[in-house]
Amino acid sequence: MTSYTAPAKDIQFTLETVCDWSSINALPAFEEATHDLMTAVIEEAAKLSANVIAPLNRIGDLEGSKLVDGTVKTPAGFKEAYRQYVDGGWNGLSFNPEWGGQGLPFSLALAVQETWTAANMAFSLCPMLTQGAIEALDHHGSDDLKAIYLEKLVSGEWTGTMNLTEPQAGSDVGALKTRAEPNGDGSWKISGQKIFITWGDHEMTENIVHLVLARTPGAPSGSKGISMFVVPKFLVNEDGSLGKRNDVKCVSLEHKLGIHASPTCVLQFGDEGGAIGWMVGDENRGMRNMFTMMNHARVNVGLQGVAIAERAYQQALSYARERVQSADLMQPNKGGVPIIRHADVRRMLMTMKASTEAVRALAYYNAAAVDRAHGCESDEDRAAAQGLADLLTPVTKAYATDLGVEVTSLAIQVYGGMGYIEETGVAQHFRDARIAPIYEGTNGIQAMDLVGRKLSMAGGAHWRNLFQNIRDFVADLPGSGDLGAIAPYLEDGIEALQNAAVWLSGNDASEARDTAGGAAPFLRMFGAVTGAWLLAVEAVAASKRLEDDAEDAAFLTAKIKTARFFAEQILPPATALLGPITRGSEMLYALDEEDFSA
Amino acid sequence: MTSYTAPAKDIQFTLETVCDWSSINALPAFEEATHDLMTAVIEEAAKLSANVIAPLNRIGDLEGSKLVDGTVKTPAGFKEAYRQYVDGGWNGLSFNPEWGGQGLPFSLALAVQETWTAANMAFSLCPMLTQGAIEALDHHGSDDLKAIYLEKLVSGEWTGTMNLTEPQAGSDVGALKTRAEPNGDGSWKISGQKIFITWGDHEMTENIVHLVLARTPGAPSGSKGISMFVVPKFLVNEDGSLGKRNDVKCVSLEHKLGIHASPTCVLQFGDEGGAIGWMVGDENRGMRNMFTMMNHARVNVGLQGVAIAERAYQQALSYARERVQSADLMQPNKGGVPIIRHADVRRMLMTMKASTEAVRALAYYNAAAVDRAHGCESDEDRAAAQGLADLLTPVTKAYATDLGVEVTSLAIQVYGGMGYIEETGVAQHFRDARIAPIYEGTNGIQAMDLVGRKLSMAGGAHWRNLFQNIRDFVADLPGSGDLGAIAPYLEDGIEALQNAAVWLSGNDASEARDTAGGAAPFLRMFGAVTGAWLLAVEAVAASKRLEDDAEDAAFLTAKIKTARFFAEQILPPATALLGPITRGSEMLYALDEEDFSA
């Protein structure tokens, strides 16, 4: 059994420095989110995640969720753990107080979510999907729908799902075929098949609220003819009690590489006459409404990369401290030492630590921008924050999840042969992590979103503002010491990133393939430069606290060294992607399709 | 079900150009290895691998090998497939004709082995281990031992295993405790427990020949007190028939992330009085004798990275050609196209293709050096070839297996959500591939071998000769066209590699941590530069053939474009590792051990 301890100190430090917590707390919307409250919430989440949710991680992997007599059975202990999560009031942390939420910042909710996900990624997906459903209903639902569903969803008494994918409609959501026909009483008859529906069925709660994308009769083809519907597993009577079973069934579960405890369902709607649903928002605006919500969801998935990396790092670190093998190079005749003393193991551990902290900083910074976009008082500030959040979202999603896979792979390597043995549990993280670069828009889709939509928003103002902030920060770094050592690397990085952005922005529609061809390495460089910058922001803050003789000198010193390690060791290969990004697509299309195989 | 077709054309082309087949065939030792024979062997291997071995890959993953009543049961079809492999005479391809082998070059045997491994990695491990046992016995065994075992091992009628690892002795083999006590009749009594013994038991053959490292009474501690023993599963009577069961038992099998069909055994020696064994080579020379053989084995494991990458590439390519999703950016109103038309998917496929061909070239080139080390006529040529082979071996092992994991991960990404579903079979490659960076010396150990032993051999002559060859090659490249585009990248790469090697070579014992800290990125840069160079060697050869109006213009053009893609896209981030390599170990040791956790 491997244990998990939430890195409360680093989580709090990141919220304080990268998110500038006091400035979030100063916003009228978040005046209750004091520093004391923030730290207390993290401490409590740390307990539930470590004591209740983490111990179910391996059980969940071994048992998996199973389809039994038409209903999904979750692994032993999941239902009870979910109950504790709901009873603790955790589900409503960042939601509208009107529906029982606590109205706390998204950045804090994200930090809390990190602890659930690191403890048990498969478990954490259930509340994550519920959050998506809450947002969709809160933003776009009618007052009637809100009154029926939101309180139960916010409390977590019911869970929610997102139904987009169909066999022929994956990345191309617009190709979906599920139909919705009016019943004449304001409700709709939904029929079709949806696949890859996370937590699409289970017995942890009495009801499940499906949000379903479908086409109404005569709707335009493609993504402009899609509407959103709410389709509950059990219909809800006027008094709020549950009525009859709706015509939606889980017909099979996927056998997956990882996240075995999370049931990935094929849902059949309308096999017995039509599932009853109600439209959410306007007709044919389903894709657009889904997108408002997907941005949140994408930050949440990026966070999964952070969380699984943290979990894998903790496990590898624990093994590296215990496992004795080979002598220290500096004391070759003194017998075996714990492998953490070996330089190559240190390189792996530092890479894991620096990568994890960099993407934590990135995801939290992104979430803080979301908070400012909601809470800032001037239109201008809100728009700037929203632009920053929009820009960063694909980077958070893709870069953090890619690093999640890389860090979990390093954890296996630290374990050596024992890492390949399932009983040690470290391979599970590698298997679990591999889904995150795929779902909620593949990382390739994220890269296209970044270069195709986000760079050009507001005429490029968002990235130019961000990059100028980074330049100003670099200019203010001292000329020596650890912070001084960071400066030239960050300077090279932001210079290359700016050049790449200018090049990509200069491409017109006839050069769309060049832009698309450079998208993935551009996103990687973007992630590495912003990650290095945010670690350096933390290092500067740590340095100031050290000057003020703060407690935790070892922790603060580690923050500074970790930032320097990232700048010196991890950033340079990413900076070197400027050439690959701007090389154009000639070599990508140099081979005819049939010539890819020899 | 996914199929596999051996890339016969690329395999043959690589043997012709990178290995310079005609010069190998010109060596007296290999005068029978004509070009016609070489191509015929590859064609035949392609048939057996595709028709017999590949179809068992998924069955093997699902069923796994199982321990039933003390004996390992292999998955359905494995025993029969192994029989066909033996009946075809494949096992003895490169071995001594004195024992029934065909005495063909190792490079050809490696090419053939690629097809078995790509078809079914778990299956292929069994003959691979047998090869190791053959070499150990052929090089170090007494005439008696050779007479008893070699013919049966060379034919494949019996299989072999290598028994090094014990719970406390993994990377540090010298820490092993298994004991050997003389019986007084020339035989020894072996007792102890070995773990991670690949194909340590099975029912595919009547006997299994274990090579076991153990300590004799009074042996020095550490790696200088280890001797090698042969311990057959069944004792062999004087007439060659099988006698009584030896005291070695498989007591359990590991549950692993991948290669489920390959039984990874815990072997117990001597629970009932002592397993009977015979010493191979001199007392206390077991480690050294094992190492002669491990170099071969390491090239073979590197090849596993090549093979699993090829398999995953073929599967991803097939899916990318079939899966229709989203419109072509250049024809946005024309509906969905196969995803191979999208730039980001092309980037992934080209990355997979270029990476696979680069490590194929590297592994084969390494094997050709082994062939020259055995077959060249002058001592000087043999020594130079052996030096090159020694230098390249850790690079082949580690770089190729790292890319194997990366390419199989990309294959999942090309599949999107379907890649995460076990039924598609693509996740199996990712799981299978993950062992190769670990066993036969972790990739960290390989990097230490490269910087700690190989760079300094012959006063650095081996790497200086290789690097000079690459420099001369670059100087001869034309100034324009695809080959001209490759030149500056390769020039930057070899310059950086040389600087790194000089820096590492300049460190003394007091700077051992700096050397060790830079080892892993140095190995990666070494792999990328030599891979880029060998692809460019192929591109030059392809270019000459095109000038001569050779057939297969499309294949030859693809070779050139692929080499250019690697140089432009994959090499630059590796070249940028010069800084990280030479930064020293200060940041690796900046944190106290307890400060790695927050």
mmCIF file of N, CA and C in Angstrom, chain B residues 118-206:
data_model
loop_
_atom_site.group_PDB
_atom_site.id
_atom_site.type_symbol
_atom_site.label_atom_id
_atom_site.label_comp_id
_atom_site.label_asym_id
_atom_site.label_seq_id
_atom_site.Cartn_x
_atom_site.Cartn_y
_atom_site.Cartn_z
ATOM 1 N N ALA B 118 8.687 -7.541 -32.498
ATOM 2 C CA ALA B 118 7.568 -6.682 -32.890
ATOM 3 C C ALA B 118 6.281 -7.496 -32.947
ATOM 4 N N ALA B 119 6.402 -8.720 -33.388
ATOM 5 C CA ALA B 119 5.216 -9.575 -33.472
ATOM 6 C C ALA B 119 4.682 -9.893 -32.087
ATOM 7 N N ASN B 120 5.586 -10.105 -31.136
ATOM 8 C CA ASN B 120 5.146 -10.589 -29.829
ATOM 9 C C ASN B 120 6.327 -10.489 -28.864
ATOM 10 N N MET B 121 6.398 -9.355 -28.206
ATOM 11 C CA MET B 121 7.565 -9.080 -27.369
ATOM 12 C C MET B 121 7.727 -10.128 -26.278
ATOM 13 N N ALA B 122 6.640 -10.515 -25.630
ATOM 14 C CA ALA B 122 6.726 -11.478 -24.527
ATOM 15 C C ALA B 122 7.278 -12.816 -25.022
ATOM 16 N N PHE B 123 6.790 -13.266 -26.179
ATOM 17 C CA PHE B 123 7.261 -14.523 -26.758
ATOM 18 C C PHE B 123 8.756 -14.451 -27.051
ATOM 19 N N SER B 124 9.174 -13.342 -27.642
ATOM 20 C CA SER B 124 10.544 -13.231 -28.142
ATOM 21 C C SER B 124 11.595 -13.246 -27.038
ATOM 22 N N LEU B 125 11.159 -12.973 -25.817
ATOM 23 C CA LEU B 125 12.132 -12.953 -24.726
ATOM 24 C C LEU B 125 12.703 -14.331 -24.462
ATOM 25 N N CYS B 126 11.928 -15.360 -24.743
ATOM 26 C CA CYS B 126 12.402 -16.709 -24.454
ATOM 27 C C CYS B 126 13.641 -17.056 -25.295
ATOM 28 N N PRO B 127 13.562 -16.952 -26.626
ATOM 29 C CA PRO B 127 14.796 -17.181 -27.396
ATOM 30 C C PRO B 127 15.911 -16.189 -27.084
ATOM 31 N N MET B 128 15.541 -14.957 -26.730
ATOM 32 C CA MET B 128 16.585 -13.976 -26.431
ATOM 33 C C MET B 128 17.414 -14.409 -25.226
ATOM 34 N N LEU B 129 16.733 -14.936 -24.211
ATOM 35 C CA LEU B 129 17.461 -15.395 -23.031
ATOM 36 C C LEU B 129 18.305 -16.633 -23.359
ATOM 37 N N THR B 130 17.757 -17.476 -24.208
ATOM 38 C CA THR B 130 18.525 -18.658 -24.611
ATOM 39 C C THR B 130 19.841 -18.234 -25.272
ATOM 40 N N GLN B 131 19.750 -17.220 -26.111
ATOM 41 C CA GLN B 131 20.972 -16.724 -26.768
ATOM 42 C C GLN B 131 22.037 -16.346 -25.758
ATOM 43 N N GLY B 132 21.593 -15.682 -24.685
ATOM 44 C CA GLY B 132 22.552 -15.292 -23.660
ATOM 45 C C GLY B 132 23.237 -16.502 -23.045
ATOM 46 N N ALA B 133 22.446 -17.529 -22.766
ATOM 47 C CA ALA B 133 23.010 -18.739 -22.160
ATOM 48 C C ALA B 133 23.994 -19.418 -23.127
ATOM 49 N N ILE B 134 23.642 -19.411 -24.394
ATOM 50 C CA ILE B 134 24.543 -20.018 -25.391
ATOM 51 C C ILE B 134 25.893 -19.307 -25.396
ATOM 52 N N GLU B 135 25.827 -17.993 -25.418
ATOM 53 C CA GLU B 135 27.085 -17.248 -25.466
ATOM 54 C C GLU B 135 27.954 -17.478 -24.239
ATOM 55 N N ALA B 136 27.300 -17.489 -23.077
ATOM 56 C CA ALA B 136 28.057 -17.710 -21.848
ATOM 57 C C ALA B 136 28.756 -19.067 -21.889
ATOM 58 N N LEU B 137 28.009 -20.079 -22.310
ATOM 59 C CA LEU B 137 28.599 -21.421 -22.342
ATOM 60 C C LEU B 137 29.650 -21.543 -23.441
ATOM 61 N N ASP B 138 29.368 -20.971 -24.587
ATOM 62 C CA ASP B 138 30.295 -21.088 -25.708
ATOM 63 C C ASP B 138 31.617 -20.384 -25.407
ATOM 64 N N HIS B 139 31.538 -19.236 -24.716
ATOM 65 C CA HIS B 139 32.764 -18.492 -24.410
ATOM 66 C C HIS B 139 33.509 -19.033 -23.202
ATOM 67 N N HIS B 140 32.762 -19.494 -22.203
ATOM 68 C CA HIS B 140 33.411 -19.760 -20.930
ATOM 69 C C HIS B 140 33.266 -21.189 -20.432
ATOM 70 N N GLY B 141 32.398 -21.977 -21.055
ATOM 71 C CA GLY B 141 32.147 -23.324 -20.545
ATOM 72 C C GLY B 141 33.266 -24.298 -20.895
ATOM 73 N N SER B 142 33.365 -25.358 -20.108
ATOM 74 C CA SER B 142 34.326 -26.428 -20.397
ATOM 75 C C SER B 142 33.823 -27.228 -21.605
ATOM 76 N N ASP B 143 34.713 -27.999 -22.175
ATOM 77 C CA ASP B 143 34.305 -28.815 -23.324
ATOM 78 C C ASP B 143 33.179 -29.768 -22.952
ATOM 79 N N ASP B 144 33.254 -30.327 -21.743
ATOM 80 C CA ASP B 144 32.185 -31.222 -21.294
ATOM 81 C C ASP B 144 30.834 -30.525 -21.275
ATOM 82 N N LEU B 145 30.820 -29.334 -20.654
ATOM 83 C CA LEU B 145 29.548 -28.605 -20.560
ATOM 84 C C LEU B 145 29.022 -28.247 -21.942
ATOM 85 N N LYS B 146 29.943 -27.824 -22.799
ATOM 86 C CA LYS B 146 29.523 -27.487 -24.167
ATOM 87 C C LYS B 146 28.885 -28.683 -24.845
ATOM 88 N N ALA B 147 29.535 -29.830 -24.670
ATOM 89 C CA ALA B 147 29.034 -31.030 -25.344
ATOM 90 C C ALA B 147 27.641 -31.405 -24.841
ATOM 91 N N ILE B 148 27.424 -31.189 -23.561
ATOM 92 C CA ILE B 148 26.115 -31.572 -23.004
ATOM 93 C C ILE B 148 25.011 -30.609 -23.432
ATOM 94 N N TYR B 149 25.312 -29.290 -23.420
ATOM 95 C CA TYR B 149 24.219 -28.321 -23.524
ATOM 96 C C TYR B 149 24.091 -27.593 -24.862
ATOM 97 N N LEU B 150 25.229 -27.371 -25.535
ATOM 98 C CA LEU B 150 25.143 -26.369 -26.601
ATOM 99 C C LEU B 150 24.273 -26.768 -27.784
ATOM 100 N N GLU B 151 24.346 -28.023 -28.183
ATOM 101 C CA GLU B 151 23.549 -28.402 -29.350
ATOM 102 C C GLU B 151 22.052 -28.197 -29.102
ATOM 103 N N LYS B 152 21.622 -28.608 -27.917
ATOM 104 C CA LYS B 152 20.192 -28.483 -27.594
ATOM 105 C C LYS B 152 19.758 -27.016 -27.450
ATOM 106 N N LEU B 153 20.667 -26.196 -26.931
ATOM 107 C CA LEU B 153 20.343 -24.774 -26.784
ATOM 108 C C LEU B 153 20.353 -24.069 -28.130
ATOM 109 N N VAL B 154 21.349 -24.400 -28.963
ATOM 110 C CA VAL B 154 21.458 -23.744 -30.270
ATOM 111 C C VAL B 154 20.246 -24.086 -31.132
ATOM 112 N N SER B 155 19.819 -25.320 -31.082
ATOM 113 C CA SER B 155 18.632 -25.694 -31.867
ATOM 114 C C SER B 155 17.363 -25.082 -31.288
ATOM 115 N N GLY B 156 17.413 -24.767 -30.003
ATOM 116 C CA GLY B 156 16.213 -24.271 -29.324
ATOM 117 C C GLY B 156 15.416 -25.387 -28.678
ATOM 118 N N GLU B 157 15.919 -26.602 -28.760
ATOM 119 C CA GLU B 157 15.191 -27.708 -28.144
ATOM 120 C C GLU B 157 15.089 -27.513 -26.634
ATOM 121 N N TRP B 158 16.123 -26.941 -26.056
ATOM 122 C CA TRP B 158 16.066 -26.481 -24.670
ATOM 123 C C TRP B 158 16.197 -24.954 -24.679
ATOM 124 N N THR B 159 15.686 -24.325 -23.627
ATOM 125 C CA THR B 159 15.864 -22.877 -23.520
ATOM 126 C C THR B 159 16.776 -22.557 -22.353
ATOM 127 N N GLY B 160 17.241 -21.309 -22.314
ATOM 128 C CA GLY B 160 18.165 -20.897 -21.259
ATOM 129 C C GLY B 160 17.640 -19.699 -20.485
ATOM 130 N N THR B 161 18.183 -19.498 -19.303
ATOM 131 C CA THR B 161 17.819 -18.325 -18.490
ATOM 132 C C THR B 161 19.075 -17.722 -17.879
ATOM 133 N N MET B 162 18.943 -16.488 -17.424
ATOM 134 C CA MET B 162 20.030 -15.811 -16.729
ATOM 135 C C MET B 162 19.560 -15.471 -15.324
ATOM 136 N N ASN B 163 20.265 -15.952 -14.312
ATOM 137 C CA ASN B 163 19.856 -15.738 -12.920
ATOM 138 C C ASN B 163 20.832 -14.840 -12.188
ATOM 139 N N LEU B 164 20.539 -13.552 -12.181
ATOM 140 C CA LEU B 164 21.401 -12.601 -11.483
ATOM 141 C C LEU B 164 20.714 -12.042 -10.250
ATOM 142 N N THR B 165 19.518 -11.480 -10.451
ATOM 143 C CA THR B 165 18.892 -10.621 -9.447
ATOM 144 C C THR B 165 18.421 -11.385 -8.218
ATOM 145 N N GLU B 166 18.618 -10.754 -7.063
ATOM 146 C CA GLU B 166 18.039 -11.208 -5.799
ATOM 147 C C GLU B 166 17.386 -9.989 -5.164
ATOM 148 N N PRO B 167 16.524 -10.195 -4.167
ATOM 149 C CA PRO B 167 15.806 -9.030 -3.637
ATOM 150 C C PRO B 167 16.725 -7.860 -3.268
ATOM 151 N N GLN B 168 17.854 -8.135 -2.666
ATOM 152 C CA GLN B 168 18.754 -7.057 -2.242
ATOM 153 C C GLN B 168 19.823 -6.751 -3.293
ATOM 154 N N ALA B 169 19.811 -7.482 -4.401
ATOM 155 C CA ALA B 169 20.856 -7.316 -5.420
ATOM 156 C C ALA B 169 20.210 -7.120 -6.779
ATOM 157 N N GLY B 170 19.938 -5.844 -7.103
ATOM 158 C CA GLY B 170 19.367 -5.528 -8.403
ATOM 159 C C GLY B 170 20.451 -4.920 -9.277
ATOM 160 N N SER B 171 20.464 -3.587 -9.354
ATOM 161 C CA SER B 171 21.528 -2.927 -10.107
ATOM 162 C C SER B 171 22.903 -3.293 -9.524
ATOM 163 N N ASP B 172 22.934 -3.489 -8.218
ATOM 164 C CA ASP B 172 24.180 -3.864 -7.554
ATOM 165 C C ASP B 172 24.274 -5.387 -7.479
ATOM 166 N N VAL B 173 24.616 -5.992 -8.618
ATOM 167 C CA VAL B 173 24.650 -7.454 -8.705
ATOM 168 C C VAL B 173 25.608 -8.035 -7.667
ATOM 169 N N GLY B 174 26.650 -7.278 -7.370
ATOM 170 C CA GLY B 174 27.671 -7.753 -6.438
ATOM 171 C C GLY B 174 27.151 -8.050 -5.039
ATOM 172 N N ALA B 175 25.927 -7.594 -4.747
ATOM 173 C CA ALA B 175 25.373 -7.820 -3.405
ATOM 174 C C ALA B 175 24.678 -9.173 -3.280
ATOM 175 N N LEU B 176 24.795 -10.016 -4.293
ATOM 176 C CA LEU B 176 24.017 -11.267 -4.258
ATOM 177 C C LEU B 176 24.550 -12.261 -3.222
ATOM 178 N N LYS B 177 23.656 -13.148 -2.766
ATOM 179 C CA LYS B 177 23.966 -14.046 -1.646
ATOM 180 C C LYS B 177 23.805 -15.528 -1.953
ATOM 181 N N THR B 178 23.305 -15.871 -3.104
ATOM 182 C CA THR B 178 23.111 -17.291 -3.427
ATOM 183 C C THR B 178 24.444 -18.034 -3.271
ATOM 184 N N ARG B 179 24.387 -19.210 -2.635
ATOM 185 C CA ARG B 179 25.615 -19.914 -2.299
ATOM 186 C C ARG B 179 25.833 -21.142 -3.181
ATOM 187 N N ALA B 180 27.108 -21.462 -3.393
ATOM 188 C CA ALA B 180 27.484 -22.670 -4.125
ATOM 189 C C ALA B 180 28.533 -23.400 -3.287
ATOM 190 N N GLU B 181 28.258 -24.672 -2.986
ATOM 191 C CA GLU B 181 29.233 -25.449 -2.208
ATOM 192 C C GLU B 181 29.639 -26.687 -2.983
ATOM 193 N N PRO B 182 30.937 -26.988 -2.933
ATOM 194 C CA PRO B 182 31.414 -28.108 -3.746
ATOM 195 C C PRO B 182 30.880 -29.449 -3.237
ATOM 196 N N ASN B 183 30.474 -30.295 -4.166
ATOM 197 C CA ASN B 183 30.031 -31.643 -3.807
ATOM 198 C C ASN B 183 31.195 -32.638 -3.765
ATOM 199 N N GLY B 184 32.359 -32.188 -4.242
ATOM 200 C CA GLY B 184 33.523 -33.072 -4.223
ATOM 201 C C GLY B 184 33.681 -33.885 -5.494
ATOM 202 N N ASP B 185 32.662 -33.868 -6.346
ATOM 203 C CA ASP B 185 32.742 -34.655 -7.592
ATOM 204 C C ASP B 185 32.805 -33.751 -8.813
ATOM 205 N N GLY B 186 33.159 -32.482 -8.551
ATOM 206 C CA GLY B 186 33.186 -31.533 -9.665
ATOM 207 C C GLY B 186 31.896 -30.764 -9.799
ATOM 208 N N SER B 187 30.844 -31.275 -9.180
ATOM 209 C CA SER B 187 29.572 -30.534 -9.217
ATOM 210 C C SER B 187 29.456 -29.685 -7.946
ATOM 211 N N TRP B 188 28.464 -28.791 -7.935
ATOM 212 C CA TRP B 188 28.257 -27.868 -6.818
ATOM 213 C C TRP B 188 26.808 -27.945 -6.357
ATOM 214 N N LYS B 189 26.648 -27.605 -5.094
ATOM 215 C CA LYS B 189 25.313 -27.537 -4.523
ATOM 216 C C LYS B 189 24.917 -26.063 -4.448
ATOM 217 N N ILE B 190 23.849 -25.691 -5.168
ATOM 218 C CA ILE B 190 23.444 -24.282 -5.255
ATOM 219 C C ILE B 190 22.217 -24.078 -4.393
ATOM 220 N N SER B 191 22.242 -23.006 -3.578
ATOM 221 C CA SER B 191 21.049 -22.707 -2.798
ATOM 222 C C SER B 191 20.869 -21.202 -2.650
ATOM 223 N N GLY B 192 19.623 -20.801 -2.782
ATOM 224 C CA GLY B 192 19.306 -19.381 -2.684
ATOM 225 C C GLY B 192 18.061 -19.051 -3.486
ATOM 226 N N GLN B 193 17.694 -17.786 -3.465
ATOM 227 C CA GLN B 193 16.507 -17.369 -4.210
ATOM 228 C C GLN B 193 16.862 -16.298 -5.239
ATOM 229 N N LYS B 194 16.371 -16.489 -6.457
ATOM 230 C CA LYS B 194 16.564 -15.496 -7.522
ATOM 231 C C LYS B 194 15.205 -14.939 -7.916
ATOM 232 N N ILE B 195 15.173 -13.644 -8.196
ATOM 233 C CA ILE B 195 13.900 -13.035 -8.618
ATOM 234 C C ILE B 195 14.048 -12.437 -10.012
ATOM 235 N N PHE B 196 12.889 -12.116 -10.590
ATOM 236 C CA PHE B 196 12.844 -11.487 -11.916
ATOM 237 C C PHE B 196 13.489 -12.372 -12.989
ATOM 238 N N ILE B 197 13.299 -13.694 -12.891
ATOM 239 C CA ILE B 197 13.905 -14.587 -13.874
ATOM 240 C C ILE B 197 12.945 -14.789 -15.049
ATOM 241 N N THR B 198 13.313 -14.158 -16.154
ATOM 242 C CA THR B 198 12.483 -14.168 -17.341
ATOM 243 C C THR B 198 12.451 -15.565 -17.961
ATOM 244 N N TRP B 199 11.259 -16.062 -18.219
ATOM 245 C CA TRP B 199 11.054 -17.411 -18.752
ATOM 246 C C TRP B 199 11.802 -18.446 -17.887
ATOM 247 N N GLY B 200 11.753 -18.205 -16.573
ATOM 248 C CA GLY B 200 12.446 -19.083 -15.623
ATOM 249 C C GLY B 200 11.829 -20.462 -15.539
ATOM 250 N N ASP B 201 10.583 -20.581 -15.954
ATOM 251 C CA ASP B 201 9.973 -21.903 -16.067
ATOM 252 C C ASP B 201 8.883 -21.839 -17.139
ATOM 253 N N HIS B 202 8.617 -22.977 -17.750
ATOM 254 C CA HIS B 202 7.571 -23.082 -18.779
ATOM 255 C C HIS B 202 7.530 -24.528 -19.246
ATOM 256 N N GLU B 203 6.524 -24.858 -20.062
ATOM 257 C CA GLU B 203 6.387 -26.227 -20.566
ATOM 258 C C GLU B 203 6.591 -26.291 -22.080
ATOM 259 N N MET B 204 7.218 -25.278 -22.648
ATOM 260 C CA MET B 204 7.390 -25.279 -24.107
ATOM 261 C C MET B 204 8.501 -26.236 -24.540
ATOM 262 N N THR B 205 9.446 -26.500 -23.632
ATOM 263 C CA THR B 205 10.534 -27.421 -23.963
ATOM 264 C C THR B 205 10.720 -28.405 -22.811
ATOM 265 N N GLU B 206 11.441 -29.485 -23.080
ATOM 266 C CA GLU B 206 11.603 -30.530 -22.066
ATOM 267 C C GLU B 206 12.573 -30.138 -20.963
#
